[in-house]
Amino acid sequence: MKVTALAGGIGAGKFLRGLVRAVPAEDVTVIVNVGDDILMHGLHVSPDLDSVTYWLGDAFDRERGWGRRGETFRATQELAAFDPEAAWFGLGDLDLATHLFRSRELASGATLSQVTERVCARFGVGARVLPATDDLLTTRIDAVDPASGLALDLHFQEYWVRRRATDDVKGVRFAGADAAGPAPGVLEAIREADVVVICPSNPVVSVGPVLAVPGVRAAVAARSAVVTGVSPIVGGAPLAGMADKLMPAVGMEVSAAGVARAYADLLGSWVIDEADRGLARSIGDELGVPVVVTDTVMRDDVVAEALARATLSAGN
Amino acid sequence: MKVTALAGGIGAGKFLRGLVRAVPAEDVTVIVNVGDDILMHGLHVSPDLDSVTYWLGDAFDRERGWGRRGETFRATQELAAFDPEAAWFGLGDLDLATHLFRSRELASGATLSQVTERVCARFGVGARVLPATDDLLTTRIDAVDPASGLALDLHFQEYWVRRRATDDVKGVRFAGADAAGPAPGVLEAIREADVVVICPSNPVVSVGPVLAVPGVRAAVAARSAVVTGVSPIVGGAPLAGMADKLMPAVGMEVSAAGVARAYADLLGSWVIDEADRGLARSIGDELGVPVVVTDTVMRDDVVAEALARATLSAGN
């Protein structure tokens, strides 16, 4: 069974580990958000691509919740000695190698897709991992500084990591999206999949930028009969991240129903957590699709595998 | 006594440690070679500026002969796991912070001079350290691959670090020199110094690029009465580096006399090692300047201080 997954960060990483236990990794294509990508001190950092790669390559630090296992932060600590403000984005020493390699390859003319393939090879990732686009697409947050009342136009990472999501969000934009094109293989992977899965990722800033690449949303909608998704919202709150702050800003209700509604044109089925069992019927009635209720809190790979199997059953 | 020193890498670093014991550090200006600078994986690396800064800031690894004390190489080792070929330039984890900081500041519009001042402040360097130029000036080596006979146009670091100085050198060029200007303060520091010292650095690729910045050589020549220099060649061979391979390619004899001859228009006096005592009279006769013979092999800061004092006496 060929599976294509749309993915963001940590929720997607956990789900994908289950997915490659449920089906052979070589049958899985993951289309990953690049809206979080940022040029940091001259290096091209791709947080979601790396997160997915580290999870699938079993290099992820499950305890910390981001970055690589066995990581150290000597370069970043030393950078803080130059200027504490410069070190707001914590680049691990091992993680830095990924960014050095990526920046080097991009400067030599490689595309982000080509670099991603090489990074995946280094970590023995069996699944095919594709950036949603090889073009520049950047998630910008229109916000207001609550202290000063000043309007801010922030890179997503500035909003989330540097300023710790303390600003009032007024809107979310995907700069460059109009001029971007899907990376090679993206549309084909959606067209040829037996099941298309929308991972339990933030619908605004993880899945949103993927769907904002011209052609992608239409390609997914054309396959809606086999499109399924897992709600990242459980009991009215995200399991990780800041979806609860961003969803209201774009008019989404922070609930398993709110996320489903954002994908209304795309879904053939929808998977929600036991905690939201009470919403199953109303979501199903509103969207006209079957709603599957199961355990979506992926404490380990075994739970993630069961969730992946339930999701694939829903989609197929 | 105000002292201005023209400097390259390791020999200069050792000498400067002695110099700031001989005179107050705040009376010392160091004008440093930037011909070795290289954009590495997207980061701006300034090997000689960092070497001088680490030596003066007591952060240098005297044992290894380059880089920082207490250094680790996790990022570079990990980069080698991606591609051994990509990791040819060994960037230490602590050293990386300097390059991240520099690249970040340059991208924000700072000049190399301004960044250098901030890097020096972080290491508590009391002397003023100036890049010879804020413009792009790159030492290129015209060489021939001895195995294939193919002509090569190499960045200095490719010649020296990547290919380990195994190619036959045909010539040395300073790309960008014609369009470069002296960094702020460089000409003033030469004009206003009581003594100008040419450090015991490679005359071709360390001091050469400094003198190649338009206006610098003339400024030094105009002060020749107080210009002195220390030979980097002792007993017919360099104490460190590859001067013996590069000097013949540009027609210099590999000797304390050959280096002096390269500076013939600049020197008011010249300092050579005890090992070369036999050359003192002929060099003095040829150049018409006093030649001082002393111990120039700087095993520690005490020897370096004695050498600095002898050099200042010669120049003043």
XYZ file of C-alpha atoms in Angstrom:
632
model
C 0.000 0.000 0.000
C 1.513 3.303 -1.098
C 1.072 6.034 1.498
C 1.757 9.728 1.108
C 1.797 11.842 4.274
C 1.687 15.617 4.667
C 3.857 16.456 7.655
C 5.132 19.134 9.987
C 7.169 18.655 13.157
C 6.921 16.555 16.301
C 3.383 15.121 15.942
C 4.199 14.060 12.414
C 7.516 12.560 13.521
C 5.833 10.362 16.109
C 3.109 9.315 13.677
C 5.596 8.494 10.911
C 7.535 6.168 13.201
C 4.304 4.219 13.614
C 3.541 4.420 9.908
C 6.808 2.776 8.834
C 6.038 -0.071 11.272
C 2.613 -0.504 9.654
C 3.776 -0.464 6.010
C 7.203 -0.895 4.403
C 9.152 2.357 4.649
C 9.862 2.311 0.917
C 6.108 2.616 0.262
C 5.930 5.852 2.251
C 6.426 9.371 0.852
C 6.443 12.257 3.304
C 5.791 15.790 2.037
C 7.218 18.180 4.581
C 6.595 21.795 5.544
C 9.393 24.230 4.731
C 7.651 27.397 5.955
C 9.738 27.272 9.158
C 13.025 27.243 7.217
C 15.304 30.092 8.170
C 18.705 31.452 7.228
C 20.488 31.489 10.588
C 23.975 33.042 10.792
C 24.381 32.191 7.096
C 23.199 28.586 7.437
C 20.037 27.185 5.892
C 18.065 25.547 8.716
C 15.068 23.337 7.851
C 13.468 22.490 11.209
C 10.605 20.307 10.001
C 12.603 18.409 7.389
C 15.242 17.672 10.010
C 12.682 16.749 12.635
C 11.045 14.223 10.299
C 14.433 12.872 9.226
C 15.736 12.545 12.787
C 12.512 10.798 13.906
C 12.541 8.369 10.990
C 16.296 7.862 11.314
C 15.957 7.139 15.046
C 18.253 10.052 15.852
C 15.592 12.187 17.521
C 15.727 13.250 21.162
C 12.366 12.087 22.471
C 13.065 13.482 25.950
C 13.920 17.008 24.872
C 11.217 17.020 22.215
C 13.423 18.465 19.479
C 16.824 17.960 17.904
C 19.188 15.033 18.051
C 19.787 12.480 20.765
C 23.212 12.770 22.419
C 23.372 16.403 21.363
C 25.708 19.014 22.840
C 25.508 22.787 22.531
C 29.079 23.993 22.733
C 28.936 26.216 19.651
C 25.668 27.830 20.739
C 26.886 28.335 24.311
C 30.015 29.930 22.944
C 27.963 32.090 20.576
C 26.064 33.323 23.632
C 29.403 34.453 25.071
C 29.707 36.756 22.041
C 26.137 37.955 22.242
C 23.366 36.247 24.230
C 20.820 37.695 21.813
C 22.530 35.988 18.863
C 22.064 32.541 20.394
C 18.264 32.537 20.603
C 17.979 29.647 18.166
C 19.697 26.709 19.862
C 21.748 24.928 17.227
C 23.233 21.697 18.572
C 26.760 20.707 17.573
C 25.573 17.562 15.753
C 22.588 19.379 14.299
C 24.966 22.069 13.015
C 26.581 19.486 10.771
C 23.237 18.995 9.000
C 22.962 22.741 8.439
C 26.584 23.048 7.316
C 26.066 20.187 4.875
C 22.772 21.571 3.577
C 24.161 25.100 3.164
C 27.226 23.756 1.411
C 25.173 21.665 -1.034
C 22.683 24.449 -1.736
C 25.550 26.836 -2.440
C 26.915 24.287 -4.929
C 23.615 24.413 -6.815
C 21.780 21.429 -5.357
C 18.049 21.773 -4.749
C 16.524 21.355 -1.296
C 15.015 18.059 -2.521
C 18.426 16.758 -3.531
C 19.997 17.779 -0.233
C 17.120 16.215 1.694
C 17.653 12.926 -0.119
C 21.318 12.948 0.908
C 20.525 13.865 4.502
C 18.008 11.018 4.654
C 20.583 8.612 3.226
C 23.026 9.561 5.980
C 20.404 8.627 8.606
C 19.291 5.446 6.840
C 15.758 6.729 6.334
C 13.867 4.244 4.149
C 10.893 6.486 3.425
C 11.093 9.115 0.720
C 11.122 12.583 2.292
C 10.273 15.533 0.052
C 10.165 19.218 0.868
C 6.779 20.605 -0.184
C 8.683 22.989 -2.436
C 12.274 23.676 -3.458
C 11.399 27.361 -3.654
C 11.484 29.910 -0.877
C 8.242 29.822 1.101
C 8.305 31.458 4.505
C 5.666 31.508 7.209
C 5.288 35.054 8.523
C 3.294 35.976 11.597
C 1.531 39.338 11.732
C 1.423 40.135 15.408
C 1.197 42.867 17.992
C 3.648 43.222 20.850
C 1.359 43.170 23.897
C 3.690 45.446 25.887
C 4.233 48.222 23.338
C 1.213 47.743 21.089
C 3.567 47.827 18.096
C 2.741 45.829 14.976
C 5.269 43.098 14.187
C 5.999 41.159 11.017
C 7.815 38.098 12.330
C 9.415 35.043 10.810
C 7.659 32.051 12.328
C 10.792 31.122 14.276
C 11.067 34.634 15.692
C 7.476 34.378 16.884
C 7.799 30.867 18.271
C 11.371 30.419 19.494
C 12.774 33.914 19.978
C 9.690 35.609 21.420
C 8.144 32.409 22.845
C 4.707 32.958 21.283
C 3.962 35.847 23.624
C 2.700 38.227 20.922
C -0.945 38.614 19.927
C -1.312 36.989 16.530
C -3.335 38.866 13.928
C -2.655 36.752 10.896
C -0.450 34.195 9.184
C 1.040 34.544 5.693
C 3.096 32.262 3.508
C 5.489 34.642 1.815
C 6.633 33.401 -1.570
C 3.886 30.794 -1.856
C 2.358 32.287 -5.000
C 5.621 31.962 -6.895
C 6.523 28.554 -5.488
C 6.067 25.249 -7.252
C 5.733 21.762 -5.782
C 9.058 19.963 -5.433
C 9.685 17.154 -7.947
C 7.581 14.123 -7.056
C 5.155 15.918 -4.754
C 2.110 15.948 -7.037
C 2.880 12.455 -8.350
C 3.123 11.094 -4.813
C -0.303 12.525 -4.012
C -1.816 11.224 -7.252
C -0.384 7.732 -6.969
C -0.946 7.087 -3.255
C -3.397 4.452 -2.070
C -3.891 6.570 1.034
C -3.015 10.225 1.656
C -2.564 11.013 5.351
C -2.609 14.468 6.891
C -0.409 13.975 9.947
C -1.402 15.284 13.395
C 0.459 18.541 12.788
C -0.471 22.169 13.293
C -3.057 22.931 10.576
C -2.001 26.574 10.322
C 1.797 26.597 10.228
C 2.712 22.955 9.529
C 0.150 21.622 7.055
C -0.963 25.077 5.944
C 2.292 25.955 4.126
C 2.296 22.554 2.380
C -1.235 23.123 1.084
C -0.322 26.702 0.127
C 2.109 25.531 -2.552
C 0.182 26.078 -5.791
C -1.272 22.800 -7.032
C -0.922 20.825 -3.821
C -4.289 21.521 -2.240
C -6.080 20.770 -5.520
C -4.103 17.547 -5.924
C -5.084 16.419 -2.425
C -8.716 17.438 -2.965
C -8.795 15.378 -6.154
C -7.915 12.319 -4.049
C -10.342 13.101 -1.203
C -11.833 9.621 -1.333
C -8.553 8.239 0.076
C -7.499 11.240 2.155
C -7.610 10.817 5.892
C -6.191 12.865 8.715
C -5.394 12.685 12.402
C -6.444 15.539 14.651
C -3.531 17.297 16.368
C -6.052 18.733 18.844
C -7.061 16.483 21.737
C -9.602 17.636 24.293
C -9.523 21.168 22.918
C -5.758 21.674 23.117
C -2.713 20.751 21.038
C -0.504 17.959 22.410
C 2.518 20.072 21.465
C 3.179 23.449 19.919
C 1.160 26.626 19.647
C -1.835 25.681 17.493
C -4.158 27.060 20.190
C -2.648 30.519 19.680
C -2.568 30.463 15.896
C -5.857 28.742 15.015
C -8.112 31.469 16.453
C -6.134 34.110 14.540
C -7.134 32.520 11.261
C -10.704 31.806 12.360
C -10.314 28.142 13.286
C -11.950 26.699 16.369
C -9.364 24.983 18.585
C -10.921 21.542 18.502
C -10.823 18.288 16.576
C -13.857 19.680 14.727
C -12.124 22.955 13.929
C -9.172 21.207 12.312
C -11.475 18.895 10.331
C -13.375 21.927 9.076
C -10.097 23.457 7.801
C -9.634 20.306 5.722
C -13.328 20.010 4.755
C -12.593 20.009 1.027
C -9.882 17.403 1.391
C -11.018 14.648 3.750
C -12.515 11.259 3.017
C -12.314 10.357 6.717
C -11.015 11.827 9.994
C -9.356 10.333 13.048
C -9.857 11.813 16.522
C -8.842 10.883 20.042
C -10.907 8.956 22.580
C -11.071 12.186 24.579
C -13.109 13.741 21.760
C -15.495 10.816 21.266
C -18.375 13.182 22.010
C -17.536 15.204 18.875
C -17.465 12.258 16.487
C -21.084 12.346 15.372
C -21.334 16.106 14.866
C -18.066 16.206 12.883
C -19.232 13.277 10.767
C -22.603 14.913 10.116
C -21.091 18.306 9.314
C -18.405 17.010 6.930
C -20.257 13.987 5.656
C -17.299 11.686 6.271
C -16.678 8.780 8.638
C -14.942 9.734 11.886
C -12.744 7.141 13.582
C -12.163 7.375 17.326
C -8.966 5.855 18.721
C -5.976 6.514 20.977
C -3.972 9.311 19.270
C -1.622 10.131 22.162
C 1.583 8.547 20.869
C 3.463 7.722 24.041
C 5.637 5.256 22.130
C 6.078 3.601 18.743
C 3.613 0.830 19.611
C 0.780 3.315 20.126
C 1.925 5.192 17.019
C 1.804 1.966 14.981
C -1.734 1.179 16.162
C -2.776 4.735 15.298
C -1.162 4.433 11.866
C -3.002 1.166 11.194
C -6.317 2.665 12.260
C -5.642 5.704 10.072
C -4.759 3.626 7.016
C -7.916 1.546 7.518
C -9.937 4.741 7.633
C -8.336 6.036 4.458
C -8.413 2.886 2.381
C 55.634 53.732 22.384
C 52.991 53.149 19.696
C 53.631 49.976 17.720
C 51.918 48.832 14.545
C 52.481 45.247 13.446
C 51.741 43.579 10.122
C 50.684 40.034 10.891
C 49.702 36.667 9.520
C 49.154 33.448 11.470
C 51.093 31.426 14.029
C 54.500 33.193 13.948
C 52.740 36.516 14.331
C 50.597 35.178 17.169
C 53.628 34.082 19.149
C 55.437 37.351 18.513
C 52.425 39.471 19.481
C 52.139 37.707 22.842
C 55.669 38.874 23.505
C 54.950 42.346 22.137
C 52.076 43.011 24.555
C 54.397 42.044 27.419
C 56.986 44.538 26.160
C 54.600 47.488 25.656
C 51.070 48.200 26.904
C 48.570 46.292 24.754
C 46.558 49.467 24.131
C 49.591 50.948 22.340
C 49.624 48.079 19.843
C 47.756 47.965 16.531
C 47.875 44.740 14.543
C 47.074 44.804 10.810
C 46.115 41.289 9.810
C 46.069 39.323 6.566
C 42.622 38.437 5.219
C 43.793 36.696 2.034
C 43.135 33.307 3.683
C 39.511 34.188 4.439
C 37.079 31.719 2.955
C 33.345 31.188 2.743
C 32.967 27.708 4.180
C 29.534 26.055 4.098
C 28.027 29.547 4.110
C 30.167 30.813 7.001
C 32.807 33.548 6.742
C 36.017 32.104 8.177
C 38.953 34.461 8.857
C 41.827 32.171 9.856
C 44.528 34.786 10.478
C 42.276 37.271 12.265
C 41.068 34.467 14.530
C 44.557 33.135 15.062
C 45.837 36.543 16.169
C 42.779 37.079 18.356
C 43.001 33.654 19.988
C 46.740 34.128 20.657
C 46.295 37.587 22.138
C 43.192 36.464 24.056
C 45.060 33.470 25.484
C 42.545 31.113 23.891
C 44.982 29.568 21.420
C 45.903 25.887 21.408
C 49.686 25.992 21.534
C 49.976 22.208 21.387
C 47.879 21.700 18.259
C 49.305 24.813 16.631
C 45.946 26.160 15.456
C 42.479 26.855 16.778
C 41.198 27.140 20.311
C 42.325 25.427 23.489
C 39.795 22.948 24.882
C 38.320 22.587 21.421
C 36.085 19.716 20.303
C 35.155 18.723 16.758
C 31.721 17.170 17.037
C 30.145 19.196 14.233
C 33.031 18.513 11.851
C 33.121 14.802 12.709
C 29.402 14.643 12.100
C 29.803 16.551 8.828
C 32.287 13.875 7.772
C 29.531 11.299 8.326
C 27.550 13.122 5.630
C 30.493 13.451 3.296
C 34.145 13.000 4.308
C 35.144 15.335 1.482
C 32.991 18.134 2.923
C 34.868 18.092 6.220
C 38.333 18.922 4.890
C 38.467 22.208 6.784
C 38.340 21.256 10.461
C 36.020 23.722 12.171
C 36.021 23.247 15.942
C 32.773 23.570 17.868
C 34.001 26.618 19.822
C 35.652 28.084 16.734
C 32.355 27.654 14.873
C 30.776 30.155 17.246
C 33.236 32.793 16.022
C 32.287 32.056 12.417
C 28.564 31.989 13.191
C 28.884 35.328 14.971
C 30.970 36.868 12.198
C 28.658 35.633 9.442
C 25.635 36.862 11.342
C 27.118 40.322 11.867
C 28.348 40.644 8.279
C 24.895 39.660 7.011
C 23.435 42.444 9.187
C 25.660 44.957 7.405
C 28.622 45.188 9.770
C 32.075 45.518 8.247
C 34.805 42.976 8.921
C 36.573 45.650 11.024
C 33.509 46.102 13.194
C 33.044 42.368 13.661
C 36.731 41.953 14.487
C 36.451 44.597 17.189
C 33.550 42.696 18.757
C 35.343 39.362 18.523
C 38.390 40.904 20.208
C 36.194 42.344 22.957
C 34.785 38.869 23.667
C 38.339 37.558 24.185
C 39.507 40.537 26.209
C 42.143 41.507 23.642
C 43.664 44.833 24.639
C 45.477 45.489 21.372
C 43.615 46.930 18.425
C 43.259 44.281 15.709
C 42.422 45.490 12.202
C 41.842 43.478 9.050
C 44.109 44.835 6.305
C 40.956 45.498 4.305
C 37.193 45.230 4.751
C 36.933 44.335 1.077
C 37.200 40.923 -0.510
C 40.845 40.047 -1.127
C 41.602 36.389 -1.735
C 44.945 34.646 -2.089
C 44.820 32.320 -5.088
C 47.494 29.774 -5.888
C 48.222 28.928 -9.503
C 49.470 25.373 -9.366
C 49.889 22.161 -11.284
C 48.659 18.823 -10.005
C 51.835 16.711 -10.063
C 49.896 13.514 -10.765
C 47.741 14.676 -13.667
C 49.717 17.674 -14.871
C 46.500 19.698 -14.842
C 46.628 23.409 -14.103
C 44.825 24.407 -10.913
C 43.498 27.746 -9.691
C 43.186 27.159 -5.955
C 42.006 29.171 -3.008
C 44.924 29.327 -0.588
C 43.063 27.063 1.882
C 42.429 24.496 -0.844
C 46.135 24.473 -1.622
C 47.267 24.362 1.991
C 44.652 22.486 3.998
C 42.662 20.461 1.490
C 45.491 19.376 -0.808
C 48.236 19.644 1.826
C 50.594 21.754 -0.283
C 51.355 18.837 -2.604
C 50.857 20.766 -5.850
C 53.616 22.490 -7.766
C 53.152 26.216 -7.272
C 53.501 28.414 -10.339
C 52.350 31.712 -8.937
C 50.432 33.551 -6.261
C 47.725 36.150 -6.886
C 45.683 38.383 -4.602
C 42.297 38.420 -6.292
C 40.364 41.584 -5.585
C 43.397 43.491 -4.331
C 43.202 46.198 -7.000
C 39.689 47.149 -5.976
C 40.314 46.846 -2.243
C 40.929 49.718 0.135
C 42.683 49.731 3.504
C 40.313 49.164 6.420
C 39.571 52.235 8.565
C 42.562 53.063 10.736
C 45.110 51.015 8.802
C 46.975 53.863 7.102
C 46.709 56.066 10.197
C 48.165 53.306 12.376
C 51.139 52.998 10.029
C 51.630 56.768 9.858
C 51.383 57.355 13.585
C 53.411 54.410 14.873
C 56.718 54.921 16.640
C 57.755 51.524 15.311
C 56.251 49.449 12.498
C 56.985 45.730 12.865
C 56.690 43.137 10.128
C 55.979 39.997 12.120
C 57.775 36.692 11.420
C 55.053 35.602 9.032
C 55.100 34.119 5.550
C 56.217 36.977 3.262
C 54.238 35.631 0.298
C 50.805 34.692 1.645
C 50.685 36.362 5.087
C 52.411 39.729 4.752
C 52.090 39.787 0.947
C 48.306 40.264 0.916
C 48.538 43.026 3.535
C 51.075 44.923 1.426
C 48.955 44.279 -1.697
C 46.122 46.452 -0.412
C 46.515 49.684 -2.403
C 48.211 52.341 -0.296
C 49.587 50.053 2.400
C 52.992 49.298 0.925
C 53.577 52.973 0.153
C 52.517 53.940 3.672
C 54.963 51.461 5.183
C 57.741 52.548 2.807
C 57.171 56.165 3.856
C 57.973 55.109 7.441
C 60.971 52.932 6.556
C 63.187 54.689 9.111
C 61.133 53.022 11.882
C 60.171 49.832 10.065
C 61.739 46.654 11.341
C 60.971 43.019 10.703
C 61.676 39.563 12.055
C 62.678 36.824 9.661
C 60.254 33.881 9.570
C 63.024 31.830 7.961
C 65.582 30.312 10.317
C 68.466 28.283 8.991
C 66.982 28.246 5.509
C 63.567 26.871 6.457
C 60.331 28.255 7.902
C 59.599 27.428 11.554
C 56.014 26.736 10.533
C 53.968 26.748 7.361
C 54.831 26.425 3.702
C 56.957 29.474 2.925
C 59.644 27.178 1.510
C 57.197 26.011 -1.180
C 55.762 29.413 -2.031
C 58.810 31.672 -1.889
C 60.641 30.040 -4.807
C 57.484 30.282 -6.939
C 57.599 34.058 -6.683
C 61.360 34.255 -7.068
C 62.318 34.626 -3.418
C 65.282 32.811 -1.950
C 64.262 30.729 1.075
C 66.506 32.444 3.578
C 66.574 35.285 6.064
C 68.226 37.260 3.246
C 65.534 36.367 0.738
C 62.775 37.646 3.006
C 64.691 40.836 3.746
C 65.136 41.399 0.028
C 61.345 41.125 -0.463
C 60.996 43.980 2.024
C 64.017 45.934 0.712
C 61.990 49.097 0.048
C 60.388 48.968 3.498
C 62.984 48.126 6.103
C 64.936 50.370 8.455
C 66.358 47.314 10.233
C 66.011 43.520 10.183
C 66.057 40.868 12.886
C 67.369 37.362 12.227
C 68.015 34.263 14.292
C 71.296 33.212 15.887
C 71.336 30.336 13.416
C 71.711 32.854 10.604
C 74.415 34.964 12.237
C 76.638 34.241 9.231
C 74.221 36.115 6.952
C 74.062 39.279 9.042
C 76.856 41.191 7.390
C 75.887 40.390 3.792
C 72.216 41.269 4.397
C 73.253 44.504 6.075
C 75.583 45.391 3.231
C 73.043 44.530 0.545
C 70.129 46.417 2.095
C 72.098 49.103 3.828
C 70.297 48.578 7.119
C 71.381 47.303 10.537
C 70.763 43.604 11.100
C 70.097 42.409 14.637
C 70.905 38.814 15.578
C 68.960 37.259 18.446
C 66.950 34.197 19.471
C 63.809 34.222 17.302
C 62.562 30.713 18.104
C 59.661 31.594 20.401
C 59.344 28.527 22.607
C 57.347 30.515 25.146
C 56.152 34.026 25.962
C 59.397 34.880 27.755
C 61.464 34.305 24.619
C 58.811 36.121 22.602
C 59.013 39.111 24.943
C 62.799 39.270 24.646
C 62.486 39.086 20.859
C 59.856 41.829 20.881
C 62.116 44.070 22.992
C 65.072 43.462 20.679
C 62.872 44.180 17.670
C 61.510 47.415 19.116
C 65.052 48.537 19.961
C 66.075 47.857 16.375
C 63.125 49.826 15.012
C 63.253 52.791 17.300
